[in-house]
Coordinates of C-alpha atoms and ligand atoms in Angstrom, one line a residue:
X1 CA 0.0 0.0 0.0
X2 CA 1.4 3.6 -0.7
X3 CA 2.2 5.5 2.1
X4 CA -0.7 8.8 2.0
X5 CA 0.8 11.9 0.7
X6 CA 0.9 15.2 2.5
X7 CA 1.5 18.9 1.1
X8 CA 4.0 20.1 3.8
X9 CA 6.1 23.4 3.8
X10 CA 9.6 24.2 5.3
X11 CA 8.3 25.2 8.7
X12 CA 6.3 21.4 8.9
X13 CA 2.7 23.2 8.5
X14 CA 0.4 20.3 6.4
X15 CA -1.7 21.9 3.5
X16 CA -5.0 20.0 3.2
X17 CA -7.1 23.0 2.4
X18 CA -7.9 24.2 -0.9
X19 CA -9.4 27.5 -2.2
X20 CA -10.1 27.6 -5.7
X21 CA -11.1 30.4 -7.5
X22 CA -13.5 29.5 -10.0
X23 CA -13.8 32.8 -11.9
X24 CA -12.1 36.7 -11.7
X25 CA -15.9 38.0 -13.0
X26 CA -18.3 39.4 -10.0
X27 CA -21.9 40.8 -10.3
X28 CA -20.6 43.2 -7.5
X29 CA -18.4 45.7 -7.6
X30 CA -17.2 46.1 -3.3
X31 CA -14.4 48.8 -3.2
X32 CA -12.4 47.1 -0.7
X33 CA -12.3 44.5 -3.3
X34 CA -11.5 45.4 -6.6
X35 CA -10.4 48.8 -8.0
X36 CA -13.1 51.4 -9.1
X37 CA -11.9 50.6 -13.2
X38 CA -12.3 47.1 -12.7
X39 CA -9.0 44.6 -13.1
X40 CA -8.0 43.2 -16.4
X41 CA -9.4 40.0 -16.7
X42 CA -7.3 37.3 -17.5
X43 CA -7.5 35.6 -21.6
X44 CA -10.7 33.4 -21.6
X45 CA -7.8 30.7 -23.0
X46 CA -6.3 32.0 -19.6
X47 CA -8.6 30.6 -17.3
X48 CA -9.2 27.1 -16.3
X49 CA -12.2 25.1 -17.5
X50 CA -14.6 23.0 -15.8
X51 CA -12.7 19.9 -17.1
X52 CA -9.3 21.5 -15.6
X53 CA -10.5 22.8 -12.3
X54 CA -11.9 18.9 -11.4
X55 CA -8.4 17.5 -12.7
X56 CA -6.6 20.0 -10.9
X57 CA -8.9 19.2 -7.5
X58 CA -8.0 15.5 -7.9
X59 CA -3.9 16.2 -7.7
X60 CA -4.3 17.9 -5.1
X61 CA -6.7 15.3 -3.5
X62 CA -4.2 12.8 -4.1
X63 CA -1.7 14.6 -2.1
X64 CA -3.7 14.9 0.4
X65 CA -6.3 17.9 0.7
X66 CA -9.6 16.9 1.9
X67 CA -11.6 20.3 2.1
X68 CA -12.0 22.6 -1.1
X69 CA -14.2 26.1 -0.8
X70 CA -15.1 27.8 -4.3
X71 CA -14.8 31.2 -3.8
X72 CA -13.9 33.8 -7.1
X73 CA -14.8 36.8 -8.0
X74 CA -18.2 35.2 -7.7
X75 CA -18.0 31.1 -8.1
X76 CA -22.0 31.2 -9.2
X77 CA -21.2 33.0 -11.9
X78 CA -19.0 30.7 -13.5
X79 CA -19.7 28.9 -16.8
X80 CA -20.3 25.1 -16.2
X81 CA -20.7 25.9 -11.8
X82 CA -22.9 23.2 -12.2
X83 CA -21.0 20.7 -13.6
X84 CA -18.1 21.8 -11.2
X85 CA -20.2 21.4 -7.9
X86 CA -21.3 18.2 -8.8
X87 CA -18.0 16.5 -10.0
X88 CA -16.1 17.7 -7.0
X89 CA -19.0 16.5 -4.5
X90 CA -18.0 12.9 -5.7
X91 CA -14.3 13.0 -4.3
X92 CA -13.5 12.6 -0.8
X93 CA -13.7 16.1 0.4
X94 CA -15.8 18.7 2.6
X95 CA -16.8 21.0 0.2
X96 CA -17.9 24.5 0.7
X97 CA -18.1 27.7 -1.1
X98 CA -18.0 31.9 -0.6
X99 CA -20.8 33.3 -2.1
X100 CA -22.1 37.3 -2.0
X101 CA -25.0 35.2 -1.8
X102 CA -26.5 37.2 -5.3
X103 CA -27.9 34.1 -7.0
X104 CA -27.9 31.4 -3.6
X105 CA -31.7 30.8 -4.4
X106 CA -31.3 29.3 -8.0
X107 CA -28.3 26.8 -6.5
X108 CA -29.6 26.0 -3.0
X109 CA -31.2 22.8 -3.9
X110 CA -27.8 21.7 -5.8
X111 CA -25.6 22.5 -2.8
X112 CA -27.2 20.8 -0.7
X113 CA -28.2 17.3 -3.4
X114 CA -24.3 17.2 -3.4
X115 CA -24.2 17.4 0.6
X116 CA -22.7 21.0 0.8
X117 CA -23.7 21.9 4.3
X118 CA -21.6 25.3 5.4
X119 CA -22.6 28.1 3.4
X120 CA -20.3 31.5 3.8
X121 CA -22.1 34.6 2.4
X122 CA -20.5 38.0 2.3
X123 CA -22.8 40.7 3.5
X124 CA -21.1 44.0 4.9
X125 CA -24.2 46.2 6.5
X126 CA -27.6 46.0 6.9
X127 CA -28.3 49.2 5.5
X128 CA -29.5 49.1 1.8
X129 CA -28.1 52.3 1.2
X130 CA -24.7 51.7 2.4
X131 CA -24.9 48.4 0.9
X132 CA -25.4 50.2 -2.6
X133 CA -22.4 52.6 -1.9
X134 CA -20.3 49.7 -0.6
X135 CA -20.9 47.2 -3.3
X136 CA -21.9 49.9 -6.6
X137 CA -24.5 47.8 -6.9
X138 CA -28.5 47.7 -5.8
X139 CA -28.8 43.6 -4.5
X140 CA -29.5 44.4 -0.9
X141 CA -33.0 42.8 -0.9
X142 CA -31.8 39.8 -2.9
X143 CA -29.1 38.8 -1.0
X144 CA -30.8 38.8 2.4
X145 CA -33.8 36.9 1.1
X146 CA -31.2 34.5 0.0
X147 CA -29.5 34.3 4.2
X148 CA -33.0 33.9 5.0
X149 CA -33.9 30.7 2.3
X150 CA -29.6 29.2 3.1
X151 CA -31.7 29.1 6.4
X152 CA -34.8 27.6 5.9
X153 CA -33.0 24.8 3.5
X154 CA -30.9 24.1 6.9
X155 CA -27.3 25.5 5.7
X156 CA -25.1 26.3 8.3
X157 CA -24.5 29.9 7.4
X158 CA -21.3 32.3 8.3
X159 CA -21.8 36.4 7.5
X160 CA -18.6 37.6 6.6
X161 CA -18.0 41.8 7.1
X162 CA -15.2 43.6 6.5
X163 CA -15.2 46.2 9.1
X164 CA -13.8 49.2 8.1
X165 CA -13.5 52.6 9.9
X166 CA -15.7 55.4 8.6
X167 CA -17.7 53.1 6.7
X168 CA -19.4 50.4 8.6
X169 CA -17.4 49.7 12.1
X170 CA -20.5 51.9 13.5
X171 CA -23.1 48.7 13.2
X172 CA -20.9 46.1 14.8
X173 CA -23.5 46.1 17.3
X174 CA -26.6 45.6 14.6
X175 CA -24.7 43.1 13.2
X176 CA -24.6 41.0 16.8
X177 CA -27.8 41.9 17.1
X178 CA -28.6 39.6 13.8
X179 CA -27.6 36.7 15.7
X180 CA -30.1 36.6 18.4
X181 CA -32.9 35.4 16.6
X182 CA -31.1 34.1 13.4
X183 CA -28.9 31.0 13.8
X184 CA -26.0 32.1 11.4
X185 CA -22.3 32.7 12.7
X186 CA -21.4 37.0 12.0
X187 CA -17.9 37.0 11.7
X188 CA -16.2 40.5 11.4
X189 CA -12.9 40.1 9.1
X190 CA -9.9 43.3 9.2
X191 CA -9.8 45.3 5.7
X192 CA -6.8 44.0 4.0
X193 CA -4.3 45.7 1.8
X194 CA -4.8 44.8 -1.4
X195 CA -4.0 46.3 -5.3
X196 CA -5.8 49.3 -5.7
X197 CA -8.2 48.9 -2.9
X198 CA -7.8 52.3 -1.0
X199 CA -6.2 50.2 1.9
X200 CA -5.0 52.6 4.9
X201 CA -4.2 51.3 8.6
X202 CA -6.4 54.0 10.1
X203 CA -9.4 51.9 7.9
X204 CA -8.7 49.3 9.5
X205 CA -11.1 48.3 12.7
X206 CA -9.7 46.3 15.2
X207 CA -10.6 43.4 17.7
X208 CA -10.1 46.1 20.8
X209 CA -12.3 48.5 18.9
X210 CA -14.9 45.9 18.3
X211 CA -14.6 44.3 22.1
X212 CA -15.0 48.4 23.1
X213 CA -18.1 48.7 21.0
X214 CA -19.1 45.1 22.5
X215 CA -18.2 46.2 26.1
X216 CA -20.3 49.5 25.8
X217 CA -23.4 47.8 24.9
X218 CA -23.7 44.4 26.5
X219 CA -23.0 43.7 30.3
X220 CA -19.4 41.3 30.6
X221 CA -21.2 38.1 31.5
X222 CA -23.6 38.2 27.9
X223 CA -20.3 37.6 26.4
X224 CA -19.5 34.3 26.2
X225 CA -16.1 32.9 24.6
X226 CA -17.1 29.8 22.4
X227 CA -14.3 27.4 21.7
X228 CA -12.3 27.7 18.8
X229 CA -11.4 25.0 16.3
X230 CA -7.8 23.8 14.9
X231 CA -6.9 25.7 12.1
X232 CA -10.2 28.1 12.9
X233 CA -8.9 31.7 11.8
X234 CA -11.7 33.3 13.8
X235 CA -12.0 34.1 17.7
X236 CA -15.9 32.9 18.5
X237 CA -18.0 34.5 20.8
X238 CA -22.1 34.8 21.6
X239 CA -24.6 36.4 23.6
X240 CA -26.1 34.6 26.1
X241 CA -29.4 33.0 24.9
X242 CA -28.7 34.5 21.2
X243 CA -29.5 31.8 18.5
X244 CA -26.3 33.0 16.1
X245 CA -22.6 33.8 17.2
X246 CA -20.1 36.4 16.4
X247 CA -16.5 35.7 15.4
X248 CA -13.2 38.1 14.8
X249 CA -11.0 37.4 12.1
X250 CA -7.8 39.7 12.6
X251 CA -5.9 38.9 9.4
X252 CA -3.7 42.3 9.9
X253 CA -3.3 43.0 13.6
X254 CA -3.0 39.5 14.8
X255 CA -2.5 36.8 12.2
X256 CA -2.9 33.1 12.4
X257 CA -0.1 32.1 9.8
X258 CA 1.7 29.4 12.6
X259 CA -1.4 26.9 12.4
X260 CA -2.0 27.9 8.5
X261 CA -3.1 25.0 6.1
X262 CA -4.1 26.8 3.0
X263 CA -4.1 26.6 -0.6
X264 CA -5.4 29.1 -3.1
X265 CA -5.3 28.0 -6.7
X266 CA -6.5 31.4 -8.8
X267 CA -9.1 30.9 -12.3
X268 CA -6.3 31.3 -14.3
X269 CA -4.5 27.8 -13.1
X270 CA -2.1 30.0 -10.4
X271 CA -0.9 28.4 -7.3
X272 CA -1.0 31.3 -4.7
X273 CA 0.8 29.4 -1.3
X274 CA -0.4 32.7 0.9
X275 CA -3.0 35.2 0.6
X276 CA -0.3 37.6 0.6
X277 CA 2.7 36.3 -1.1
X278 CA 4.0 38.2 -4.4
X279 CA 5.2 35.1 -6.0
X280 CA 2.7 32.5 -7.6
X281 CA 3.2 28.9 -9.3
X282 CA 1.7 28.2 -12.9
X283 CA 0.0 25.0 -13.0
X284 CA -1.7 25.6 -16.0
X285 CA 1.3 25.8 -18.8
X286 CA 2.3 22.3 -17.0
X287 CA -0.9 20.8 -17.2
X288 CA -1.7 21.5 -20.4
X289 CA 1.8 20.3 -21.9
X290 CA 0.9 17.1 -19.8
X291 CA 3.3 17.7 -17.3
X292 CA 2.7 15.8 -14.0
X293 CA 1.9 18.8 -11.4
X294 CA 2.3 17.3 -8.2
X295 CA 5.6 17.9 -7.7
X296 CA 5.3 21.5 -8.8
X297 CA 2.3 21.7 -6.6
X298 CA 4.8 20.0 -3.6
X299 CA 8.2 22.8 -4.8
X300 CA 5.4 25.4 -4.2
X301 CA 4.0 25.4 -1.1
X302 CA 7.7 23.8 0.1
X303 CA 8.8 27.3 -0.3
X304 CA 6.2 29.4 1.7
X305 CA 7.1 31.7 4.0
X306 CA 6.8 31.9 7.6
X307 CA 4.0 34.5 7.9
X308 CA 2.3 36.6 5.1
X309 CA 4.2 36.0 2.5
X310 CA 7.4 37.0 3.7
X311 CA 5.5 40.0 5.7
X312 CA 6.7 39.0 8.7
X313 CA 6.9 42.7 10.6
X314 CA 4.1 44.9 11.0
X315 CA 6.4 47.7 9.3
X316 CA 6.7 45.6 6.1
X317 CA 2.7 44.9 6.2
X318 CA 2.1 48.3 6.9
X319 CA 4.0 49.5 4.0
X320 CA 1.8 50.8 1.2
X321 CA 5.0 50.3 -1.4
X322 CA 5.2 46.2 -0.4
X323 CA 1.4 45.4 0.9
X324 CA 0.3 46.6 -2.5
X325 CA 2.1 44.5 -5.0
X326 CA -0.3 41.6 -5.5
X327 CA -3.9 40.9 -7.0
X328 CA -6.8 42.5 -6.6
X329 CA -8.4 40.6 -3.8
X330 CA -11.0 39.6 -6.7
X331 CA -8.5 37.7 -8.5
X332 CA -7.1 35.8 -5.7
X333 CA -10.3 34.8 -3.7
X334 CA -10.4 35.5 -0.6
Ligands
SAM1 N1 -17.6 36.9 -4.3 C1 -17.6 36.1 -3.1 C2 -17.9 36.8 -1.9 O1 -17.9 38.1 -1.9 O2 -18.1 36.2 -0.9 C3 -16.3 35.3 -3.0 C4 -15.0 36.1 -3.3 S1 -14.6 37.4 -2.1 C5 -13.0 37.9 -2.8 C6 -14.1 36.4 -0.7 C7 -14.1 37.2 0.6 O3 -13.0 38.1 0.6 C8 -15.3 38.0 0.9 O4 -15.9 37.6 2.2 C9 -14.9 39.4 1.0 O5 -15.6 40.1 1.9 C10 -13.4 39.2 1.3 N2 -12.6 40.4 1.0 C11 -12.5 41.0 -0.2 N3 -11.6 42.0 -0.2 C12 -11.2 42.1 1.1 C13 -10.2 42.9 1.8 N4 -9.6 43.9 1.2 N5 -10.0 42.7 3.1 C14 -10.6 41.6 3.8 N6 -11.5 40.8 3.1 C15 -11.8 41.0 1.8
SF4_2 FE1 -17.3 40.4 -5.8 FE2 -16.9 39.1 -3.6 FE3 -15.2 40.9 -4.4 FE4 -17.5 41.8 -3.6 S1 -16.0 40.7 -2.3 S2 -16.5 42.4 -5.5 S3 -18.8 40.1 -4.2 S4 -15.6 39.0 -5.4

């Protein structure tokens, strides 16, 4: 019998989690995401197709991974999402996606036919207006009628906000407030520096700002600390006798690189072995010359760095000239 493979990097962290990208195309335009005049979108020849995103899944399956999230741009837009949900339901694999939750109601059945059961939606405010100004589009209703339905199908369903200062770090407490009488898990993520996406440390809202905002409002004891899991990037909290929870994801002031297991393979067949790292691995020249990827796949992430991606000092992260030379969020996937 052969011995299972495992996707290990220098500092012995084991990579079993894959984020692929299906697509760089959104029906949402969120500023913190993606520059104002759009990003240029890769070749269609460029980008991998439903044939090559299953493939791809399946090498890295083989060495190991056993969770894959879609995530994009926005994965339910993607030609053939169909096809591509259904395929990878079959390997051996907990399989979740990112959604802005735009066109949930047309794929919730599917989802959860192939036994999907964590659903993450991105919704930053629960103001329509702002929601408009945030995302330069008008979806508001659409997406929350979709929270609601990923409900009433029985999804387990994490909000993800970015909080940022001056914009919507004022509702934190509206947002917590979701929770107590819908069952879904609010987590509030740090803005992250990213091309063209009018980045700034003072924008960005910490977990002491947050915990203040908290500690105005409710009394110490409401708060209760929930238990965190292995690799879990958030911090977990709830109010006592609230259906939902709250979580803090502090990418920027406190990251979570020592216990990181992540892959992110972009819609145009990139390896990306950190969120942040400047430096990505093609897969798909190799693949489609025939090459065998694994071992590129292996070289890769063999060569991460410690901490965002060779970011390892706050001065470095904080450093418009450095934390600005990658993608647009959009084209990396969150
Ligand atoms: N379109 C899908 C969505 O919005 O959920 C999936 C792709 S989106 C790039 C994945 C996640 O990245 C979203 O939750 C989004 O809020 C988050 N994101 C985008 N830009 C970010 C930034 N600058 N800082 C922190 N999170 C960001
Ligand atoms: Fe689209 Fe998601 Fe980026 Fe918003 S965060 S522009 S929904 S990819």
């Amino acid at each position: 019998m052969t011995e299972k493979q495992h996707i290990t990097d220098s500092f012995d962290r084991v990579h079993d989690y894959l984020r692929i990208s299906l697509t760089e195309r959104c029906n949402l335009r969120c500023f913190y995401c993606m520059p104002e005049e759009g990003i240029e979108l890769s070749e269609k020849s460029h980008v991998l197709s439903h044939e090559e995103v299953i493939y791809l899944a399946k090498e890295f399956v083989a060495l190991g991974v056993n969770k894959i999230r879609l995530t994009g741009g926005e994965p339910l837009v993607k030609k053939n999402v169909e096809k591509i949900i259904r395929e990878l339901a079959d390997l051996p694999i907990q399989l979740s996606i990112t959604t802005n939750g735009i066109l949930l109601d047309k794929y919730l059945p599917l989802l959860k036919e192939c036994g999907v059961k964590k659903l993450n939606i991105s919704l930053d405010t629960l103001d329509r207006e702002k929601f408009n100004y945030l995302t330069r589009r008008d979806y508001f209703d659409r997406v929350m009628a979709n929270i609601y339905q990923s409900l009433l199908h029985g999804f387990e369903v994490k909000i993800n906000a970015v909080l940022m200062t001056g914009v919507n770090e004022s509702e934190v407490v509206d947002f917590i407030e979701f929770t107590r009488n819908n069952p879904v898990s609010f987590r509030f993520i740090e803005f992250m520096p990213f091309d063209g996406n009018q980045w700034d440390t003072s924008k960005v809202v910490t977990f002491d700002h947050i915990f203040d905002q908290i500690g105005r409002h409710y009394q110490q004891d409401q708060v209760i600390k929930l238990e965190d899991k292995k690799h879990d990037t958030t911090k977990n909290y709830k109010i006592k006798g609230y259906q939902g929870s709250f979580g803090i994801i502090s990418t920027v002031t406190n990251p979570f690189c020592d216990s990181c297991n992540r892959i992110r393979l972009t819609a145009n067949g990139r390896i990306k072995n950190c969120l942040f790292s400047q430096t990505e691995t093609d897969l798909l020249t190799p693949l489609r010359a025939g090459e065998d990827v694994k071992p590129i796949i292996l070289q890769s992430v063999n060569h991460k760095a410690k901490a965002r991606g060779g970011m390892e000092h706050n001065e470095d992260f904080y450093n418009k000239e450095i934390n600005t030379k990658n993608r647009a969020m959009i084209s990396i996937g969150g």
